[in-house]
Short mmCIF file of C-alpha atoms in Angstrom, two decimals:
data_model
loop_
_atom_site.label_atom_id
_atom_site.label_comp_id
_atom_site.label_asym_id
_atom_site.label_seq_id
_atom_site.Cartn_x
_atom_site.Cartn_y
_atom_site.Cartn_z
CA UNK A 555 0.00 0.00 0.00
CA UNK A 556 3.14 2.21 0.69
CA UNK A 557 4.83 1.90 -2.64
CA UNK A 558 1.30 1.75 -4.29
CA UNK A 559 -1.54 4.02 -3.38
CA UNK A 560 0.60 6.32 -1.44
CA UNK A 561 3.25 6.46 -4.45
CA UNK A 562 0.08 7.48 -7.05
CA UNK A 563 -1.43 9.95 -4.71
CA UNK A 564 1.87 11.74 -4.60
CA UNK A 565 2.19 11.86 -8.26
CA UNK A 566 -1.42 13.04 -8.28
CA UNK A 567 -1.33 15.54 -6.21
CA UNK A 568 2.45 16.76 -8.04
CA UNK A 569 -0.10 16.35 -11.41
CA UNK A 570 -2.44 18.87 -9.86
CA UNK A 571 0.14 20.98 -8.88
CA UNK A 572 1.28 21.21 -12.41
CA UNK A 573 -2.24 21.28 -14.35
CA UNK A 574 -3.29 24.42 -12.13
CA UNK A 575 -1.76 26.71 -14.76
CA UNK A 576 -2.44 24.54 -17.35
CA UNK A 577 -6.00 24.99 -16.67
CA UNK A 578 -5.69 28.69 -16.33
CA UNK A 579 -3.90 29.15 -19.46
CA UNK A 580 -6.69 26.96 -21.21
CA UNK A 581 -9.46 28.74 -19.89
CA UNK A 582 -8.00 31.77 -21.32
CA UNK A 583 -7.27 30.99 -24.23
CA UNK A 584 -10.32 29.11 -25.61
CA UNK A 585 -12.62 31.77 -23.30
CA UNK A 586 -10.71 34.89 -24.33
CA UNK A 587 -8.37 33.68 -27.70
CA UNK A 588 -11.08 31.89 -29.69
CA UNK A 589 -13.59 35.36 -28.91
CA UNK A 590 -10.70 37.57 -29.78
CA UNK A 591 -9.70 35.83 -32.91
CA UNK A 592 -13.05 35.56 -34.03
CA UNK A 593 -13.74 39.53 -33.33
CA UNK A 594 -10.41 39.64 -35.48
CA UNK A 595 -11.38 37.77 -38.56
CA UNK A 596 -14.66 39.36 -38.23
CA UNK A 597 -13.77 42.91 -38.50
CA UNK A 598 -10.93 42.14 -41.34
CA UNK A 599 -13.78 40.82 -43.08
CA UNK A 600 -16.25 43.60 -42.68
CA UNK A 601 -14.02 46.13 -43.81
CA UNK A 602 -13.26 44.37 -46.59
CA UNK A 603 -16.70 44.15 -47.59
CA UNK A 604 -16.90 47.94 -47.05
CA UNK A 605 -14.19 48.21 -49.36
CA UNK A 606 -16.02 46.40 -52.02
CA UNK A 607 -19.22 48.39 -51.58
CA UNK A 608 -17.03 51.44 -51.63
CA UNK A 609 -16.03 50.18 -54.69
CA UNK A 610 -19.20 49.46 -56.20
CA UNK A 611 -20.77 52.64 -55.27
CA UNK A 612 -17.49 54.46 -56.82
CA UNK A 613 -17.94 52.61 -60.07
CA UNK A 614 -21.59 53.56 -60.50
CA UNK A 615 -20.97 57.39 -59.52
CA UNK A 616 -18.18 56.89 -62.13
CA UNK A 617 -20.72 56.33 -64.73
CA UNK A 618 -22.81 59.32 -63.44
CA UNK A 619 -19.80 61.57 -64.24
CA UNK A 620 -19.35 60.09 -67.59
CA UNK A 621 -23.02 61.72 -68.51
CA UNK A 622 -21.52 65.11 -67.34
CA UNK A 623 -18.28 65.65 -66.05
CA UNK A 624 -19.02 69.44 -65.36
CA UNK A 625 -21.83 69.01 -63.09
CA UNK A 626 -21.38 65.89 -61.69
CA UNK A 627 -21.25 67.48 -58.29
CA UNK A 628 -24.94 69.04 -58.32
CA UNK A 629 -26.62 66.02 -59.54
CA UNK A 630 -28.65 65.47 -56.59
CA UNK A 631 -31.65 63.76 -57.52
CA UNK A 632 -29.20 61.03 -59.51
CA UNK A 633 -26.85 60.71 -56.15
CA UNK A 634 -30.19 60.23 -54.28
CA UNK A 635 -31.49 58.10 -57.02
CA UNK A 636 -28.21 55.58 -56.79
CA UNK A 637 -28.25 55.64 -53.28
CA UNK A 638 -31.46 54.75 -52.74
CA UNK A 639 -31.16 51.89 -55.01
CA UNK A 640 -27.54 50.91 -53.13
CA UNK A 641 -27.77 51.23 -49.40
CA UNK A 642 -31.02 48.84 -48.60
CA UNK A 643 -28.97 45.87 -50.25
CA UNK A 644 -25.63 46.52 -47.87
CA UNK A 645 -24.91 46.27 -43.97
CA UNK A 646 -24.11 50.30 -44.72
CA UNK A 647 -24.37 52.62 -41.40
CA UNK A 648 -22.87 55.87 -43.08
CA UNK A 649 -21.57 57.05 -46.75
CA UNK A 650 -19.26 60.03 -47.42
CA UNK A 651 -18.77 61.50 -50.78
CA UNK A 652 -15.66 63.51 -51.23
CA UNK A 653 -14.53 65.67 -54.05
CA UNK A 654 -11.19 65.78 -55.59
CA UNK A 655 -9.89 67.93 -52.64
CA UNK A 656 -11.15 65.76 -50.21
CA UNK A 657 -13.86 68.41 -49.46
CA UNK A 658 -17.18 66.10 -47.91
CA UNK A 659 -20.34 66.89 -50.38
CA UNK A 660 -22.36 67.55 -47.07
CA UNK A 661 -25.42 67.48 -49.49
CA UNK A 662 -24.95 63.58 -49.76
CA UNK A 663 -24.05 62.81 -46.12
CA UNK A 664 -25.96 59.65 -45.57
CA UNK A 665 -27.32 57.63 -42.14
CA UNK A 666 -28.88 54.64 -43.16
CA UNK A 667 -29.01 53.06 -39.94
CA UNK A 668 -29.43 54.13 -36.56
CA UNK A 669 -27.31 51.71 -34.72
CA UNK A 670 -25.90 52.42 -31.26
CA UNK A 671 -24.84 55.67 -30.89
CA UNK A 672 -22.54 54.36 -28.23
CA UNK A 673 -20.70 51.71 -31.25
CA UNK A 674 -20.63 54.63 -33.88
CA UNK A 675 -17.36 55.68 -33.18
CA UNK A 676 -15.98 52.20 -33.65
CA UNK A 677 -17.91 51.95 -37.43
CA UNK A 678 -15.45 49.75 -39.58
CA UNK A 679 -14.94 51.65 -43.48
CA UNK A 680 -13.34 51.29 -46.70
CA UNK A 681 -13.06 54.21 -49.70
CA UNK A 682 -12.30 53.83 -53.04
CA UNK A 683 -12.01 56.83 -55.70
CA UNK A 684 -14.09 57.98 -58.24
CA UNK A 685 -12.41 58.23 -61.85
CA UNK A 686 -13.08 59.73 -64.52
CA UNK A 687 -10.23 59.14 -67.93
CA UNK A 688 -7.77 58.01 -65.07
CA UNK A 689 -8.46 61.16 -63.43
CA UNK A 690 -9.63 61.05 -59.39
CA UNK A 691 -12.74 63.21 -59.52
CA UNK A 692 -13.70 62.14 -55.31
CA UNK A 693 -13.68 59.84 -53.13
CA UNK A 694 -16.34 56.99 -51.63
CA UNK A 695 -15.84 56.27 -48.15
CA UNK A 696 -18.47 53.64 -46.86
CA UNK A 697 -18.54 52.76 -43.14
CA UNK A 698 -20.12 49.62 -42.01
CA UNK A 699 -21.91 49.32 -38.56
CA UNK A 700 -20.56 46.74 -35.79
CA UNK A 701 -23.61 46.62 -34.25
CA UNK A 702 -23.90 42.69 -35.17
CA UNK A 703 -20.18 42.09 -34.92
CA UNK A 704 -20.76 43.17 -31.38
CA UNK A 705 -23.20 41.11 -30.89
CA UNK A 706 -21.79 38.23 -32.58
CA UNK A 707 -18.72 38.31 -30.73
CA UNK A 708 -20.46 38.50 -27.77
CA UNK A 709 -22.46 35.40 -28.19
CA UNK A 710 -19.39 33.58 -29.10
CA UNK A 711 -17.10 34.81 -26.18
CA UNK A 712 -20.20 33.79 -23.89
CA UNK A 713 -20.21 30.01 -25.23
CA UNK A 714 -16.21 29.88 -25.41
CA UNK A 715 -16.06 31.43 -22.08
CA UNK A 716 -18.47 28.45 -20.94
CA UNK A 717 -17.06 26.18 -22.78
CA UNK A 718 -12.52 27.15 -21.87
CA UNK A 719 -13.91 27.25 -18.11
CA UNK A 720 -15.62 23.82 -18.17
CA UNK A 721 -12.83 22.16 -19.59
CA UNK A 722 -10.37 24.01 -17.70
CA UNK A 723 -12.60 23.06 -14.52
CA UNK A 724 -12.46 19.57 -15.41
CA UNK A 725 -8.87 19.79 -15.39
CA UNK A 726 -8.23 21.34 -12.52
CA UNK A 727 -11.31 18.71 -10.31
CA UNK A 728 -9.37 15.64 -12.16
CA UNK A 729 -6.55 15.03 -10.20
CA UNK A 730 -8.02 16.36 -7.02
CA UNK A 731 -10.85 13.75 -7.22
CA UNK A 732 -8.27 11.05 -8.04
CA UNK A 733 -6.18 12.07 -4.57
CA UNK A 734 -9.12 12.17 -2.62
CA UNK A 735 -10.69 8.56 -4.24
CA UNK A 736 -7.28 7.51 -3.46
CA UNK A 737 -7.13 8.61 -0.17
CA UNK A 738 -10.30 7.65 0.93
CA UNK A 739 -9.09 3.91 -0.13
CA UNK A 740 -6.24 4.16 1.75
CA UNK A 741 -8.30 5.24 5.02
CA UNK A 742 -11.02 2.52 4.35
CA UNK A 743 -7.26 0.30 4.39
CA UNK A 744 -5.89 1.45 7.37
CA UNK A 745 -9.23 1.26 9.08
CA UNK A 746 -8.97 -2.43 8.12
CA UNK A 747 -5.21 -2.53 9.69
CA UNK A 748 -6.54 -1.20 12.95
CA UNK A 749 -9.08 -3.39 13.50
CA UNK A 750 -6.86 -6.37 12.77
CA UNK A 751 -4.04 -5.36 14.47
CA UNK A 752 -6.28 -4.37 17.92
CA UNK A 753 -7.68 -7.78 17.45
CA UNK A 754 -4.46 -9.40 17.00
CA UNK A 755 -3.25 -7.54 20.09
CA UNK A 756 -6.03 -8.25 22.09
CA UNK A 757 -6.10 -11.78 21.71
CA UNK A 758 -2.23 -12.06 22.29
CA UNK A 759 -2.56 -10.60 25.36
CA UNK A 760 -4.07 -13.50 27.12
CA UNK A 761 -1.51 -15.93 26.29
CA UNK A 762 1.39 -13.78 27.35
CA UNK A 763 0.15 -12.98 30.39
CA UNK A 764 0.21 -17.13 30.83
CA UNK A 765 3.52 -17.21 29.66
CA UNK A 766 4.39 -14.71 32.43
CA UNK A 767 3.06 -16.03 35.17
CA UNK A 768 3.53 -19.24 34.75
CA UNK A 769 7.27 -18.79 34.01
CA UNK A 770 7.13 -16.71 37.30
CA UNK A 771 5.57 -19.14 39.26
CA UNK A 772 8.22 -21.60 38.11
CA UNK A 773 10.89 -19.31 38.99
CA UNK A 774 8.98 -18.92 42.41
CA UNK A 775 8.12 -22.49 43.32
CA UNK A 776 10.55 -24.73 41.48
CA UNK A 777 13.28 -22.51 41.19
CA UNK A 778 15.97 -24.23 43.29
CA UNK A 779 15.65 -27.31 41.88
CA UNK A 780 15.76 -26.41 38.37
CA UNK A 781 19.15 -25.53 38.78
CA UNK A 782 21.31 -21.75 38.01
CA UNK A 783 20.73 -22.33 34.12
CA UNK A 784 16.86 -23.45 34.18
CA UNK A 785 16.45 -20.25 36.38
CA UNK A 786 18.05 -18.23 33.85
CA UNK A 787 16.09 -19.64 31.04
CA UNK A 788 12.81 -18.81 32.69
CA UNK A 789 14.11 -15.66 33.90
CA UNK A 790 14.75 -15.12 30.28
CA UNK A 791 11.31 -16.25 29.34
CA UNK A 792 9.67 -14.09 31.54
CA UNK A 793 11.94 -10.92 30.50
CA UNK A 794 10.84 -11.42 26.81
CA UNK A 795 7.20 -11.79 27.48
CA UNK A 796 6.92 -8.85 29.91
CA UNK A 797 8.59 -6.96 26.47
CA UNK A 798 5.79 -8.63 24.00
CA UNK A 799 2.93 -7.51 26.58
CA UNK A 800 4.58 -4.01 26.68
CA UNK A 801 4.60 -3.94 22.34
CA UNK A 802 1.25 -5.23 22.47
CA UNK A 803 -0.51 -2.71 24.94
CA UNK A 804 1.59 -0.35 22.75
CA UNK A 805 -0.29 -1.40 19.54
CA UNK A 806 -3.18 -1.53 21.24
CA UNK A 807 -2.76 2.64 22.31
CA UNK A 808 -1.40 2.84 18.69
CA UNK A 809 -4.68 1.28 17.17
CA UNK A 810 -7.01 3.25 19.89
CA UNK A 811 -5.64 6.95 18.73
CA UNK A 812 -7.81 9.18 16.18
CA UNK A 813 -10.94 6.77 16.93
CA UNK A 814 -12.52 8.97 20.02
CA UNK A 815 -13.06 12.58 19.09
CA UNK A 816 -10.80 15.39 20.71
CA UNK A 817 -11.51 16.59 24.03
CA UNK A 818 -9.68 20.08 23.91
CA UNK A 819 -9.29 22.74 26.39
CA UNK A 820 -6.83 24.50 27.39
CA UNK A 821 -3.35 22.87 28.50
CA UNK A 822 -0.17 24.16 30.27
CA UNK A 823 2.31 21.78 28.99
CA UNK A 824 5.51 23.43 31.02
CA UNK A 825 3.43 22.13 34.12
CA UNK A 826 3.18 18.71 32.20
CA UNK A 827 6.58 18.11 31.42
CA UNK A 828 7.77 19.39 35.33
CA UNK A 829 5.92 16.37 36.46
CA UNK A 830 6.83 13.76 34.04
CA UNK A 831 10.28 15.05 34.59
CA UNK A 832 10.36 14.53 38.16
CA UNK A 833 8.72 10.81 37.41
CA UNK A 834 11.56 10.30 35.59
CA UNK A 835 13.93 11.18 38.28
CA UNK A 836 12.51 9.17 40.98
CA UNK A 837 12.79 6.33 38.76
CA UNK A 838 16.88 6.58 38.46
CA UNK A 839 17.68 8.25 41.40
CA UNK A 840 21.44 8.37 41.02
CA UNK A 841 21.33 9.87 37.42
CA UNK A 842 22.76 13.44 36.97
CA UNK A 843 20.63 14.88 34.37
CA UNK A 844 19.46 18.58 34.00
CA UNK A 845 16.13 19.36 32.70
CA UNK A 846 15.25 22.93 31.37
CA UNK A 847 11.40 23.15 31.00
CA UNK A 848 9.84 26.45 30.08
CA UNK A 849 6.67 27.60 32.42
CA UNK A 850 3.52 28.56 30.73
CA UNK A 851 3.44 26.78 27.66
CA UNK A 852 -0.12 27.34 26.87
CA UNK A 853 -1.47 24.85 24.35
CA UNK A 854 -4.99 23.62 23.36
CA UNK A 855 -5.62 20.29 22.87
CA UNK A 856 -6.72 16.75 24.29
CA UNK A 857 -4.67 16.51 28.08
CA UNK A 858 -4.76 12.73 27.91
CA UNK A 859 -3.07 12.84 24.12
CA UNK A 860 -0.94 15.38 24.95
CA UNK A 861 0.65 13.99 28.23
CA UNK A 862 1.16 10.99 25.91
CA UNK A 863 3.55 12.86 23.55
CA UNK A 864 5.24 14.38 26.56
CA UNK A 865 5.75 11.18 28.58
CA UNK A 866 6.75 9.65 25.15
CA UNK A 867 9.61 12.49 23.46
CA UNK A 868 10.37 13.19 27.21
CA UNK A 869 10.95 9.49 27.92
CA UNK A 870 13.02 8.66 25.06
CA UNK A 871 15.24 12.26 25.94
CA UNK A 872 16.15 10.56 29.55
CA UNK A 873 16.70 6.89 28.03
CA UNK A 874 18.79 8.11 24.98
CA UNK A 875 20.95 10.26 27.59
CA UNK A 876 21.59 7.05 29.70
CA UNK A 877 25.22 7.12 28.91
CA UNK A 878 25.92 11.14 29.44
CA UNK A 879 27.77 11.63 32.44
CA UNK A 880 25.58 15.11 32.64
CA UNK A 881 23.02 14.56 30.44
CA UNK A 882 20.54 17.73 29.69
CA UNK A 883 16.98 17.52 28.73
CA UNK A 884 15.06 20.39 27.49
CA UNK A 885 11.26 21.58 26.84
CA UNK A 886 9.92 24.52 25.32
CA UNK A 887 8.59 26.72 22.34
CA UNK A 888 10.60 28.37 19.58
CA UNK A 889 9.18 30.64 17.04
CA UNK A 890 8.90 29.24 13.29
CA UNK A 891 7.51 30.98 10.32
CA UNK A 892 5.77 33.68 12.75
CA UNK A 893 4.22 30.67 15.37
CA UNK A 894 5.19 28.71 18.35
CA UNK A 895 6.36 25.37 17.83
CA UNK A 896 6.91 23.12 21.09
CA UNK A 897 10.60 21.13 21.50
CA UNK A 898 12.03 18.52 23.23
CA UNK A 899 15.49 18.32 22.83
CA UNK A 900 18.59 16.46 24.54
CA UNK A 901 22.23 15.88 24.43
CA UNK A 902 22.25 12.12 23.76
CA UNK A 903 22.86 9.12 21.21
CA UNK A 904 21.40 11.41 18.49
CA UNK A 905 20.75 10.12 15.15
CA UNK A 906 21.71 10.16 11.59
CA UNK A 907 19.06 12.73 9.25
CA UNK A 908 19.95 10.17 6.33
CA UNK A 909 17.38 8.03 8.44
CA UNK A 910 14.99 10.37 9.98
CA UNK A 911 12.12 9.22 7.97
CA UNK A 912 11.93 5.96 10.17
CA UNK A 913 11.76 7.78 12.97
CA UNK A 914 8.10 7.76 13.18
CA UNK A 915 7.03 3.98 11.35
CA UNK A 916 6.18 1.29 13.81
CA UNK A 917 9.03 -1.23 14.92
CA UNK A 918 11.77 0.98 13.17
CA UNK A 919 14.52 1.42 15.25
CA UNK A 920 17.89 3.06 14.69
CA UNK A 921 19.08 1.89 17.93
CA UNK A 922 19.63 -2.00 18.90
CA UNK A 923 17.78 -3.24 22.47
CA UNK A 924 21.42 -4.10 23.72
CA UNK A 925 21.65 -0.04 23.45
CA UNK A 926 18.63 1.26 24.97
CA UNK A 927 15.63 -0.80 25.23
CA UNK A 928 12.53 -0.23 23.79
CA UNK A 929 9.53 -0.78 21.89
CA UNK A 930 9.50 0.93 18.60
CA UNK A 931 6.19 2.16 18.92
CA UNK A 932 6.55 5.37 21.03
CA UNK A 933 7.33 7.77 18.12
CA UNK A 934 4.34 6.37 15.95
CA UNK A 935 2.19 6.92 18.69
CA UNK A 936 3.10 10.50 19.23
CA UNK A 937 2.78 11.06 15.37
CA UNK A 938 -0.55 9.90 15.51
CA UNK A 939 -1.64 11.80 18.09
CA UNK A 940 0.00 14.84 16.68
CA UNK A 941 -1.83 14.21 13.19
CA UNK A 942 -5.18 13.83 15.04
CA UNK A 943 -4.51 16.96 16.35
CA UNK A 944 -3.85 18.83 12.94
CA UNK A 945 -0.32 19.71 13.61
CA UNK A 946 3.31 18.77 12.48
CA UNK A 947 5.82 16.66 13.77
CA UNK A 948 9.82 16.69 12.63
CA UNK A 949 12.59 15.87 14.32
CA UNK A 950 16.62 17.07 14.09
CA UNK A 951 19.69 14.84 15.14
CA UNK A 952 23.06 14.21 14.85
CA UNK A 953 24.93 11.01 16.30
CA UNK A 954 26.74 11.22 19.22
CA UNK A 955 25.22 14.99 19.75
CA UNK A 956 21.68 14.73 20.73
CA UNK A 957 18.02 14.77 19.07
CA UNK A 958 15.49 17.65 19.17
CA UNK A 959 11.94 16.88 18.23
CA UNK A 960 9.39 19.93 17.49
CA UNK A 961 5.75 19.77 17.15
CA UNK A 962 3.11 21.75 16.71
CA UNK A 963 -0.79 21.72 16.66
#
């Protein structure tokens, strides 16, 4: 399941990270690109055509000054006549007729269509001249109105719009519905793990504790006639099953964490750690160890959870110092990216960072027993609680030069 489901959900969750933009920039571009290259094409072609019916209109006023050359200018009722007969057939908002000079013939200003006044600045034209024996006797200058284009391009950039964000949408929802299908797998797999294991555990517990007491009774009753080495091997017995009961009440706190909801209130975790250190103290009286706890550490959470973490980091602090002549053991907050992050640190065994990520799995140990005893569970435990509690857990180390563990929650 570790290689597996975890591996894809990273690589889905790296794909989402990466299609984000993606998505953006295809959103834009069919929403905004397709529109805009449409409006584009659109207008090129409209002023075209105006260029052709500038044409056309210049061709038939050409033939009006072939009649008379002289008076071409004052033929009213002919311009009106052509006119009338040209601008119902064309998408023609305005018409300008110029004379050679460029002079407008104000008399033949023409508003076919009303349009919007607000889109008649933005009227798309074309001209073309009026000749006479290859001579330039004025000017046509036809200008088209955008009303439709407007329109036109507005109904497309509404659908494209629709359609760039869907698509983009879909993009963006794939790979987060992937990670959370595959997450919800792997939670629906662990659940499965916890329930076997904290059956497992609870049914093993029964036979060690017959193992136990029956090599204890042994020891007890029969002891002095099973001889020095028979006494050792029981003694040996019972040493090893004492260790499985303590793994297996282990897993079964392991299994138990995250089911219950949390119970949070307000926590002063300096206290905490003053009375877990002097626990700790009382239990190796002779030991010359230093602890530096900061007061009023203020946290909210779930007290039980918490003094779990504490007893656990605190714990392994005063085991892993077991061979420091003056071992020091510290507790308290730093400040991190602008927020208080708890520590436990100590100048023990330490540990090598090339391993840190089995730190916190089950039964991974970076230490033999024959070092410092132990059941491999502690760290997991105080990861899990950690998690349930929404925070972060790391830890720093170097061997032969002590461990620090932060959280925070």
């Amino acid at each position: 399941m570790r290689g597996g489901k975890r591996g894809n959900i990273a690589i889905a969750k790296q794909l989402a990270a990466r299609l984000y933009p993606l998505a953006l920039g295809i959103a834009l571009l069919i929403g905004i690109g397709f529109p805009a290259g449409y409006a584009f094409l659109a207008c090129n072609a409209q002023e075209k055509a105006a260029t052709i019916h500038a044409r056309e209109l210049a061709e038939r006023l050409g033939r009006m000054v072939l009649e008379d050359a002289a008076l071409w200018k004052f033929q009213s009722q002919k311009y009106a006549a052509i006119l009338d007969d040209f601008l119902p057939l064309k998408n023609i908002a305005h018409v300008r007729i110029l004379d050679e000079s460029g002079k407008p013939l104000k008399l033949y200003d023409h508003d076919e269509t009303d349009g919007m006044p607000l889109l008649r600045s933005f009227a798309l034209s074309g001209e073309a001249p009026i000749v006479f024996n290859r001579e330039t006797m004025g000017t046509v200058v036809i200008e088209t109105a955008v009303d439709r284009l407007v329109v036109s391009t507005l109904a497309v950039f509404l659908v494209f719009a629709m359609a760039g964000f869907g698509l983009a949408f879909f993009v963006y929802l794939y790979p987060t519905k992937v990670v959370k299908e595959l997450e919800g797998e792997i939670e629906g797999l662990i659940a499965e793990l916890e329930a076997f294991s904290y059956a497992v555990s609870h049914d093993l517990r029964a036979p060690l504790r017959h193992v136990s007491g029956y090599s204890t009774v042994l020891i007890e009753d029969y002891g002095d006639s099973l001889g020095e080495e028979g006494r050792e091997f029981l003694s040996r017995i019972h040493g090893s099953s004492e260790r499985m009961r303590a793994i297996v009440d282990s897993l079964l706190e392991l299994s138990r964490i995250g089911k219950d909801e949390l119970r949070r209130e307000k926590i002063n975790l300096g206290s905490m750690a003053r009375e877990i250190a002097d626990g700790l103290r009382l239990s190796e009286a002779g030991r010359q160890a230093t602890f530096r706890i900061q007061d009023d550490v203020v946290v909210e959470g779930d007290p039980q959870l918490l003094r779990n973490v504490l007893e656990n980091l605190l714990g392994n602090a005063w085991k892993f110092t077991a061979k420091r002549e003056h071992a020091l053991i510290e507790f308290g907050t730093v400040e991190l990216d602008g927020s208080n992050v708890c520590f436990v640190r100590d100048n023990g065994a330490g540990f090598d960072m090339a391993y840190a990520d089995k730190l916190f799995a089950p039964f991974q140990r970076l230490h033999t027993t024959a070092e410092f005893e132990g059941s491999g569970i502690g760290l997991a435990t105080v990861r899990r609680i950690i998690n349930h509690h929404g925070g972060k857990l790391w830890a720093e180390g170097k061997p032969g030069e002590g461990a620090a563990f932060y959280f925070s929650l």
